PDB file of C-alpha atoms in Angstrom:
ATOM      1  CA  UNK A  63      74.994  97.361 130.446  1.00 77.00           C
ATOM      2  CA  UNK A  64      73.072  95.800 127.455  1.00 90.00           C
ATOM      3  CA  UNK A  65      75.054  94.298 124.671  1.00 97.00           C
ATOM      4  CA  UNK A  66      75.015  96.257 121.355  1.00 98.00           C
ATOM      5  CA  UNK A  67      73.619  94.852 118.210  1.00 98.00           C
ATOM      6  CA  UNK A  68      74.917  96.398 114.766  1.00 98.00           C
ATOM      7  CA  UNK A  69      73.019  95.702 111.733  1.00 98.00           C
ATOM      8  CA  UNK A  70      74.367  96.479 108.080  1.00 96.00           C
ATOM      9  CA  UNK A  71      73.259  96.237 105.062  1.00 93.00           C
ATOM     10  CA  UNK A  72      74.669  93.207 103.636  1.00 94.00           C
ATOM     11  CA  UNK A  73      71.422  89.959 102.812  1.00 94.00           C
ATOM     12  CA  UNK A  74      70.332  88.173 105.328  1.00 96.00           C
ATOM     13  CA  UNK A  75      68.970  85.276 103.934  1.00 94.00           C
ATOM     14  CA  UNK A  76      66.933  83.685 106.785  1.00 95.00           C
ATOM     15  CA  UNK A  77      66.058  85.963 109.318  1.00 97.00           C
ATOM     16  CA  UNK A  78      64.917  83.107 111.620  1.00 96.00           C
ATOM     17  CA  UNK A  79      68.966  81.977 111.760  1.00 96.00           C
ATOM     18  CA  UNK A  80      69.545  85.317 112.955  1.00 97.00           C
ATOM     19  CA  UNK A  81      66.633  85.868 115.536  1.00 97.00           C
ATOM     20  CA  UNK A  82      67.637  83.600 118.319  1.00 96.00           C
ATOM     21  CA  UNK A  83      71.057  85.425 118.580  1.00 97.00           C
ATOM     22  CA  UNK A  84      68.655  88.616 119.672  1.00 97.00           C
ATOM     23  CA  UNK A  85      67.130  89.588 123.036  1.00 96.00           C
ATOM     24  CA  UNK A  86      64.607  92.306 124.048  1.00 94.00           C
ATOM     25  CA  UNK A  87      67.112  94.164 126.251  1.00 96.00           C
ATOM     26  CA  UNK A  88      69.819  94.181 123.725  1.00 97.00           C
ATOM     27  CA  UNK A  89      70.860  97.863 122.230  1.00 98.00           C
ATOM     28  CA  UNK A  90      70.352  97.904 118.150  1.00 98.00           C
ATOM     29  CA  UNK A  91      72.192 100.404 115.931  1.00 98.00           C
ATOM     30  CA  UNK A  92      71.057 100.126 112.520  1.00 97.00           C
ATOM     31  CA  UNK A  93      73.467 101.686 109.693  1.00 95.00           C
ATOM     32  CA  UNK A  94      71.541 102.504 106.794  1.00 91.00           C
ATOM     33  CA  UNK A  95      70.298 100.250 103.840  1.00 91.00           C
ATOM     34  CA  UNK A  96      70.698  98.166 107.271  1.00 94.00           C
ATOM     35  CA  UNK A  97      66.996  99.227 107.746  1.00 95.00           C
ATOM     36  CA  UNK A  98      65.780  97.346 105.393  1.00 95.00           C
ATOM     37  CA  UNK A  99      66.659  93.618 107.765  1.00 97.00           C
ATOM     38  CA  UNK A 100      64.162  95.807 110.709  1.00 95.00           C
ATOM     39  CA  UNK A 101      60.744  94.208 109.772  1.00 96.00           C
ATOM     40  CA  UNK A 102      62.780  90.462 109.425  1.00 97.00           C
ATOM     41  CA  UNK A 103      64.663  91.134 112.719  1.00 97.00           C
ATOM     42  CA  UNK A 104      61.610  92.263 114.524  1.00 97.00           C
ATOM     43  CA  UNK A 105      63.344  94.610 116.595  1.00 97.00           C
ATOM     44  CA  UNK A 106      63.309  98.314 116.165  1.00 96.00           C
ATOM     45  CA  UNK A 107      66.250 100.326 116.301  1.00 97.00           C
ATOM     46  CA  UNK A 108      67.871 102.390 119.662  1.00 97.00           C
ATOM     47  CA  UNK A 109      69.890 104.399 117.125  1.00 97.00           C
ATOM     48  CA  UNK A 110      70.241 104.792 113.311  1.00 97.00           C
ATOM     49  CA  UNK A 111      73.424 105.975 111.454  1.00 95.00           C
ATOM     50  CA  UNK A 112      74.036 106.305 107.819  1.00 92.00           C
ATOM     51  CA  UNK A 113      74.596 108.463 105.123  1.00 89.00           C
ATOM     52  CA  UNK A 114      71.477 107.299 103.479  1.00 89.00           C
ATOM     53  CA  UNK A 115      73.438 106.847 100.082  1.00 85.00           C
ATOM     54  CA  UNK A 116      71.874 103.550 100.003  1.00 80.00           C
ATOM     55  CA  UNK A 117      68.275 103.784 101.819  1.00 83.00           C
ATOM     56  CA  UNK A 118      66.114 106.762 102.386  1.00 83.00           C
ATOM     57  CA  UNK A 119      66.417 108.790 105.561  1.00 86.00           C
ATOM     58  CA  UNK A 120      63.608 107.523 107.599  1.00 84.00           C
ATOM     59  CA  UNK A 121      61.094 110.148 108.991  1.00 86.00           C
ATOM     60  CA  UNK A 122      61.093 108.567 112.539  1.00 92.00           C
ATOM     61  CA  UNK A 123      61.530 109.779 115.953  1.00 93.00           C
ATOM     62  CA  UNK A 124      64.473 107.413 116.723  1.00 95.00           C
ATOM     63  CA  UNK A 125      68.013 108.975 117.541  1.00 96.00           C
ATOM     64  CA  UNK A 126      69.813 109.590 114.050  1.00 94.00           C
ATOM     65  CA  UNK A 127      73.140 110.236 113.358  1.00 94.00           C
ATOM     66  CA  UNK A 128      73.205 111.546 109.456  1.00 92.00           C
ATOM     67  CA  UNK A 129      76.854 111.560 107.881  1.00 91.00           C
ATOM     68  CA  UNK A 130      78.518 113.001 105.079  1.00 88.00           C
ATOM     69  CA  UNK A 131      79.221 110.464 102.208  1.00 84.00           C
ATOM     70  CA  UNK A 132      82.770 111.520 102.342  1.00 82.00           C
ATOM     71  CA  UNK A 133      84.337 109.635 104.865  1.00 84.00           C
ATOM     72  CA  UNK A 134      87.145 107.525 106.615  1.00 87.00           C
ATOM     73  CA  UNK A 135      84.283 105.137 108.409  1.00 90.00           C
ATOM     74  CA  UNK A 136      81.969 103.189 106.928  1.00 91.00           C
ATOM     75  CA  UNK A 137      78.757 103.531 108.631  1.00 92.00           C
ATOM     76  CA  UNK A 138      79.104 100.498 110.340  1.00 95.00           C
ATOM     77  CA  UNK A 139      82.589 101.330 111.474  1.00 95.00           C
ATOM     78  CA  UNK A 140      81.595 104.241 112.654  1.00 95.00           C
ATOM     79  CA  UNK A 141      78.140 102.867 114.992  1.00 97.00           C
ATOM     80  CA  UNK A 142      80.696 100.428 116.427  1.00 98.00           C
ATOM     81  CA  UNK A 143      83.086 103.543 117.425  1.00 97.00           C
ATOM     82  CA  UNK A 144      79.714 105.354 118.544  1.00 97.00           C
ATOM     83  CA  UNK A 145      78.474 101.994 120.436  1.00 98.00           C
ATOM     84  CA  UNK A 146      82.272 101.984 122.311  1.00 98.00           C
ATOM     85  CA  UNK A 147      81.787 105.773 122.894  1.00 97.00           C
ATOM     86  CA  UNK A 148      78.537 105.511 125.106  1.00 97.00           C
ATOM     87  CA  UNK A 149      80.244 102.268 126.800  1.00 97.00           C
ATOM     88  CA  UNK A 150      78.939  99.034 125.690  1.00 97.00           C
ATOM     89  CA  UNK A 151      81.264  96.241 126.604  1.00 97.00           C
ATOM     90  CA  UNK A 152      79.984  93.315 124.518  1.00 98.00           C
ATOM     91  CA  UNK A 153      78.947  93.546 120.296  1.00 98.00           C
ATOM     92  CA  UNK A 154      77.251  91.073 118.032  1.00 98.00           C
ATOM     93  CA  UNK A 155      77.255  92.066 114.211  1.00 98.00           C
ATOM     94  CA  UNK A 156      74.910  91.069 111.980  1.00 98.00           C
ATOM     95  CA  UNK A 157      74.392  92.101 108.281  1.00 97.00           C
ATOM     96  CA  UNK A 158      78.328  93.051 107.716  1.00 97.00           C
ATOM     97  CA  UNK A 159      79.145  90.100 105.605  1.00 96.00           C
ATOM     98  CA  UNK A 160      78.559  89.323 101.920  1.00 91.00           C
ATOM     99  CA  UNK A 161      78.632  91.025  99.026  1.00 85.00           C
ATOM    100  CA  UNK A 162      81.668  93.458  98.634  1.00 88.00           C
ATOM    101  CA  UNK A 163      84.229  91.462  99.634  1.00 94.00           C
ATOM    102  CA  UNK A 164      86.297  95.036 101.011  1.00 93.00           C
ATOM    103  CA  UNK A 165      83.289  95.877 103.240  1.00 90.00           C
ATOM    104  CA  UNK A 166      83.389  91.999 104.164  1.00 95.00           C
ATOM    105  CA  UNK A 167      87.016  92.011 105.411  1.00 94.00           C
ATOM    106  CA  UNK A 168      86.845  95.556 106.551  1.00 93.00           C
ATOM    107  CA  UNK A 169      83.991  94.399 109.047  1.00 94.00           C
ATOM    108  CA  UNK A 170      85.765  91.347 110.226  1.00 96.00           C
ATOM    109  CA  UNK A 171      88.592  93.550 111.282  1.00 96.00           C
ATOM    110  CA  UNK A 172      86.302  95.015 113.181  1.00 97.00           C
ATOM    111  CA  UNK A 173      86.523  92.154 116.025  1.00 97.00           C
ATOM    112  CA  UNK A 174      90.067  93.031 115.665  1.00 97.00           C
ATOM    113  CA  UNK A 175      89.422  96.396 117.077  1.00 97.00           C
ATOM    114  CA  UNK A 176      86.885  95.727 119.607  1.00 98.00           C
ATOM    115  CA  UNK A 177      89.193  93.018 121.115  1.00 96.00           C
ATOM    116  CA  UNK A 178      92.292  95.334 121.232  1.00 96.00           C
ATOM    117  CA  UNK A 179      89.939  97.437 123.340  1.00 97.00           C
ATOM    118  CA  UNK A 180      88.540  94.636 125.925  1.00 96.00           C
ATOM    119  CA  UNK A 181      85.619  94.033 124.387  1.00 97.00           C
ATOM    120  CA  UNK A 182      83.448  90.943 123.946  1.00 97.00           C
ATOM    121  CA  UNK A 183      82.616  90.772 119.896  1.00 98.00           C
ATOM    122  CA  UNK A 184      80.861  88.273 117.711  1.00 98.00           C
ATOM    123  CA  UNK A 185      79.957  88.326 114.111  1.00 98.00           C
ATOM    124  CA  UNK A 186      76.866  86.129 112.920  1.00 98.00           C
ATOM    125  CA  UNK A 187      75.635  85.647 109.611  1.00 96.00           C
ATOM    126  CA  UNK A 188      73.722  82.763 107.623  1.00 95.00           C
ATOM    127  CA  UNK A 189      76.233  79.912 107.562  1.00 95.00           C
ATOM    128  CA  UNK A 190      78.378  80.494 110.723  1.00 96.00           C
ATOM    129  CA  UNK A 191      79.793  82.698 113.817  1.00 97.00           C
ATOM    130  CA  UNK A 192      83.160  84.686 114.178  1.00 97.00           C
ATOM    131  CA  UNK A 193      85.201  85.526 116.929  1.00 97.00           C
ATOM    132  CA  UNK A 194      88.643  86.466 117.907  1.00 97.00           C
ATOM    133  CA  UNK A 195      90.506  83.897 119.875  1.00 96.00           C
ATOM    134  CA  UNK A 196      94.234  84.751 121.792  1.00 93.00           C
ATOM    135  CA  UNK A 197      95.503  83.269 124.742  1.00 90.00           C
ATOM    136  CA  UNK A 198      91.923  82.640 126.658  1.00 91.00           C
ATOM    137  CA  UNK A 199      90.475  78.948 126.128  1.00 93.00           C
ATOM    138  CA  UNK A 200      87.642  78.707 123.355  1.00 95.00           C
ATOM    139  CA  UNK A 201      85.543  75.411 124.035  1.00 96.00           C
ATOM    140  CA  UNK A 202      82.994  74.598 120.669  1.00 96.00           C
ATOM    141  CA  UNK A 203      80.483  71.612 120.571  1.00 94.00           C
ATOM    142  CA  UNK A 204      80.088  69.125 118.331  1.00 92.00           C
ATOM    143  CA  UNK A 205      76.799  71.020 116.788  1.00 92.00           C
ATOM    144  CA  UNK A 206      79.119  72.531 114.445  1.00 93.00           C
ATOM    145  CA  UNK A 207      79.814  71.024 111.293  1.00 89.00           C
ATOM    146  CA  UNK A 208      83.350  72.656 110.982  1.00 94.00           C
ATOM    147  CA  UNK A 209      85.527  75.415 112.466  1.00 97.00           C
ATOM    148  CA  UNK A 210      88.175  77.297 110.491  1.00 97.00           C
ATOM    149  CA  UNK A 211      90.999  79.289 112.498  1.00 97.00           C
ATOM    150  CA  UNK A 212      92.303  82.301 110.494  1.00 96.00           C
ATOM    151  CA  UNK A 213      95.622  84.051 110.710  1.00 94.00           C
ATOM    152  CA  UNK A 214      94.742  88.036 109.907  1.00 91.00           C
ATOM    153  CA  UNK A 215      96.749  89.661 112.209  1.00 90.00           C
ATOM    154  CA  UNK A 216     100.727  88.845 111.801  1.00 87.00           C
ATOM    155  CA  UNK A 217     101.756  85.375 112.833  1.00 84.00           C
ATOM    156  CA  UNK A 218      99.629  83.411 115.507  1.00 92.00           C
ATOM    157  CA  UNK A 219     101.789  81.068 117.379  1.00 95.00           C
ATOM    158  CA  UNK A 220     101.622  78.405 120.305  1.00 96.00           C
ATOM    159  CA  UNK A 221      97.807  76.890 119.085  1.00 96.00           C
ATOM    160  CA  UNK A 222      96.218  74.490 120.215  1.00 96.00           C
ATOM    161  CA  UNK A 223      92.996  72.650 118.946  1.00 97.00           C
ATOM    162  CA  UNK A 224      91.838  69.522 120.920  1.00 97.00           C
ATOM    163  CA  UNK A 225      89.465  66.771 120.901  1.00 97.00           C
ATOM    164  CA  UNK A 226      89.520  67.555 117.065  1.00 97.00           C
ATOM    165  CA  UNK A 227      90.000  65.575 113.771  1.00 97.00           C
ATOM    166  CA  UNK A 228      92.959  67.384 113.193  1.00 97.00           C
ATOM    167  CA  UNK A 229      94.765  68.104 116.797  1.00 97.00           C
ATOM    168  CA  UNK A 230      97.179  71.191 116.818  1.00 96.00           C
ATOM    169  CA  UNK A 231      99.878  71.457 119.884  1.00 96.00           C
ATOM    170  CA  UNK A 232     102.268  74.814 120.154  1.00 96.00           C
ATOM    171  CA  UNK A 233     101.271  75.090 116.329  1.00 96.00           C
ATOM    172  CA  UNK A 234     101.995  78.340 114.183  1.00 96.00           C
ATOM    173  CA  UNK A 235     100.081  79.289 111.443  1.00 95.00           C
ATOM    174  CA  UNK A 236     101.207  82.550 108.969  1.00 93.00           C
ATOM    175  CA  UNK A 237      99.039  84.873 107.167  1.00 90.00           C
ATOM    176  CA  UNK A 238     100.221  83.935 103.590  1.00 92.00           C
ATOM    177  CA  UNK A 239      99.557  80.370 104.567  1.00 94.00           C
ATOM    178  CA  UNK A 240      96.359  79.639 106.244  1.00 95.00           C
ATOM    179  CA  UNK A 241      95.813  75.805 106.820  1.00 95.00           C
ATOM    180  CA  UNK A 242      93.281  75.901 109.692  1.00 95.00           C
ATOM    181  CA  UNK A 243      90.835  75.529 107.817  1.00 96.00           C
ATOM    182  CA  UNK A 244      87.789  72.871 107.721  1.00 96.00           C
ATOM    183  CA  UNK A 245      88.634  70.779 111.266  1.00 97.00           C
ATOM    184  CA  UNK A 246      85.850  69.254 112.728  1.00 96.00           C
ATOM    185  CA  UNK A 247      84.898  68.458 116.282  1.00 96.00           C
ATOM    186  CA  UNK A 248      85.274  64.981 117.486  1.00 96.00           C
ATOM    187  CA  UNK A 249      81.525  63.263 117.884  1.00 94.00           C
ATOM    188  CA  UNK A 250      80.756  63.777 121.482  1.00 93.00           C
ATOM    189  CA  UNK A 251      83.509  65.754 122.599  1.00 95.00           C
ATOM    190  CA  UNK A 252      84.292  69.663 122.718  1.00 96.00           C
ATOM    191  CA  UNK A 253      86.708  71.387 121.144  1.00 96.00           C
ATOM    192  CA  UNK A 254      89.313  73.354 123.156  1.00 96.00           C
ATOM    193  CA  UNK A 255      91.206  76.026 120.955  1.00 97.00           C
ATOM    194  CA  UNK A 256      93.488  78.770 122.198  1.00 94.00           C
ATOM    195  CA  UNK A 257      96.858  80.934 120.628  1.00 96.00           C
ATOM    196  CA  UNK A 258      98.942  81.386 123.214  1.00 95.00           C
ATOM    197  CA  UNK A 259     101.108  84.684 120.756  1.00 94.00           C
ATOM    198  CA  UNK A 260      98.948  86.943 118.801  1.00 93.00           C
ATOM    199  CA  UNK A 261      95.250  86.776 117.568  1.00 95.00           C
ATOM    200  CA  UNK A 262      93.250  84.549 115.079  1.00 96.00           C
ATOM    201  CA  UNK A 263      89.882  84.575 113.684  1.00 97.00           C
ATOM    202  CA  UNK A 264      87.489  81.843 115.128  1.00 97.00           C
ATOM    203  CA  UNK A 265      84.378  81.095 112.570  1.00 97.00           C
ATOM    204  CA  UNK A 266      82.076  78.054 113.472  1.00 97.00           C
ATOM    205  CA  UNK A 267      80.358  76.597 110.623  1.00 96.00           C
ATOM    206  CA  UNK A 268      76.132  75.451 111.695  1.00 90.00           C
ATOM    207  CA  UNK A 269      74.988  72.402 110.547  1.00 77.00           C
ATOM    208  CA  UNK A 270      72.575  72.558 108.058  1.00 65.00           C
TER     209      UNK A 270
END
């Protein structure tokens, strides 16, 4: 099955960052003001969702899913529940950070949820990639001018970051103190990180 690409509403500064995450046979959900990234994308939308409380309902004939303004789910929460409904297996999110920091985090914790569930998640925006990492090995080049691993779910325990600046071995690191932040990748080597108890957030910093 293809993968599933969200887009929000949040700026996208440089669209050509963005456009070599995308392929042609990719699946693209676009959640309102969301619409506004389609002409710097280049890709049209599979499905639109939104409210339209922040971009006019488009007169297209796509798929659309129009929701009430009163809700639990965001409208990006609720094309990633819709994307896991019709079976997609692997997500990249684009669009769903910046600005409000609440939408921000609430987003994030969206790879939370799509991991619980099996599935393969990444969030990319202008300055870097996110991921959850647990107990499977996560290699990362040396292209990468830093990588930050964040605690936001309980207390992630047994880490371990190699061929780094600062090495980590059967490491713990709490929520309320989060010093993972800013290694760097030796020159020439790749990065091995894994948690062998509970879940942390993975974001890779590009070089400029």
């Amino acid at each position: 099955m293809r993968r599933c690409v969200v887009i929000g509403g949040a700026k996208i500064h440089c669209y050509n960052v963005i456009k070599p995450y995308l392929s042609e046979n990719d699946f693209y959900i676009y959640c309102d003001s969301g619409l506004r990234h389609q002409k710097g994308l280049g890709r049209k939308p599979d499905l639109i969702i939104g409210d339209f409380d922040s971009f006019q309902k488009p007169d297209v004939d796509i798929e659309t899913i129009v929701l009430p303004r009163e809700k639990d789910d965001t409208d990006t929460v609720f094309a990633v529940k819709e994307a896991v409904k019709r079976g997609y297996q692997e997500f990249l999110l684009v669009g769903v950070t910046g600005g409000r920091f609440d939408h921000t985090f609430g987003n994030v914790s969206l790879l939370l949820y799509l991991h619980r569930l099996g599935k393969k998640a990444q969030i990319v925006d202008d300055d870097c990639e996110m991921e959850i990492v647990s107990e499977d090995i996560v290699e990362i080049t040396d292209q990468y001018s830093y990588f930050s691993l964040l605690n936001i779910d309980g207390t992630a325990k047994g880490i371990t970051e190699e061929n780094v600046k600062f090495p980590l071995h059967d490491a713990t690191i709490p929520s309320e103190y989060q010093y993972g932040i800013s290694n760097e990748v030796l020159k020439g080597k790749t990065a091995r990180v894994c948690v062998k108890e509970g879940r942390a957030l993975l974001v890779k910093i590009r070089k400029e």
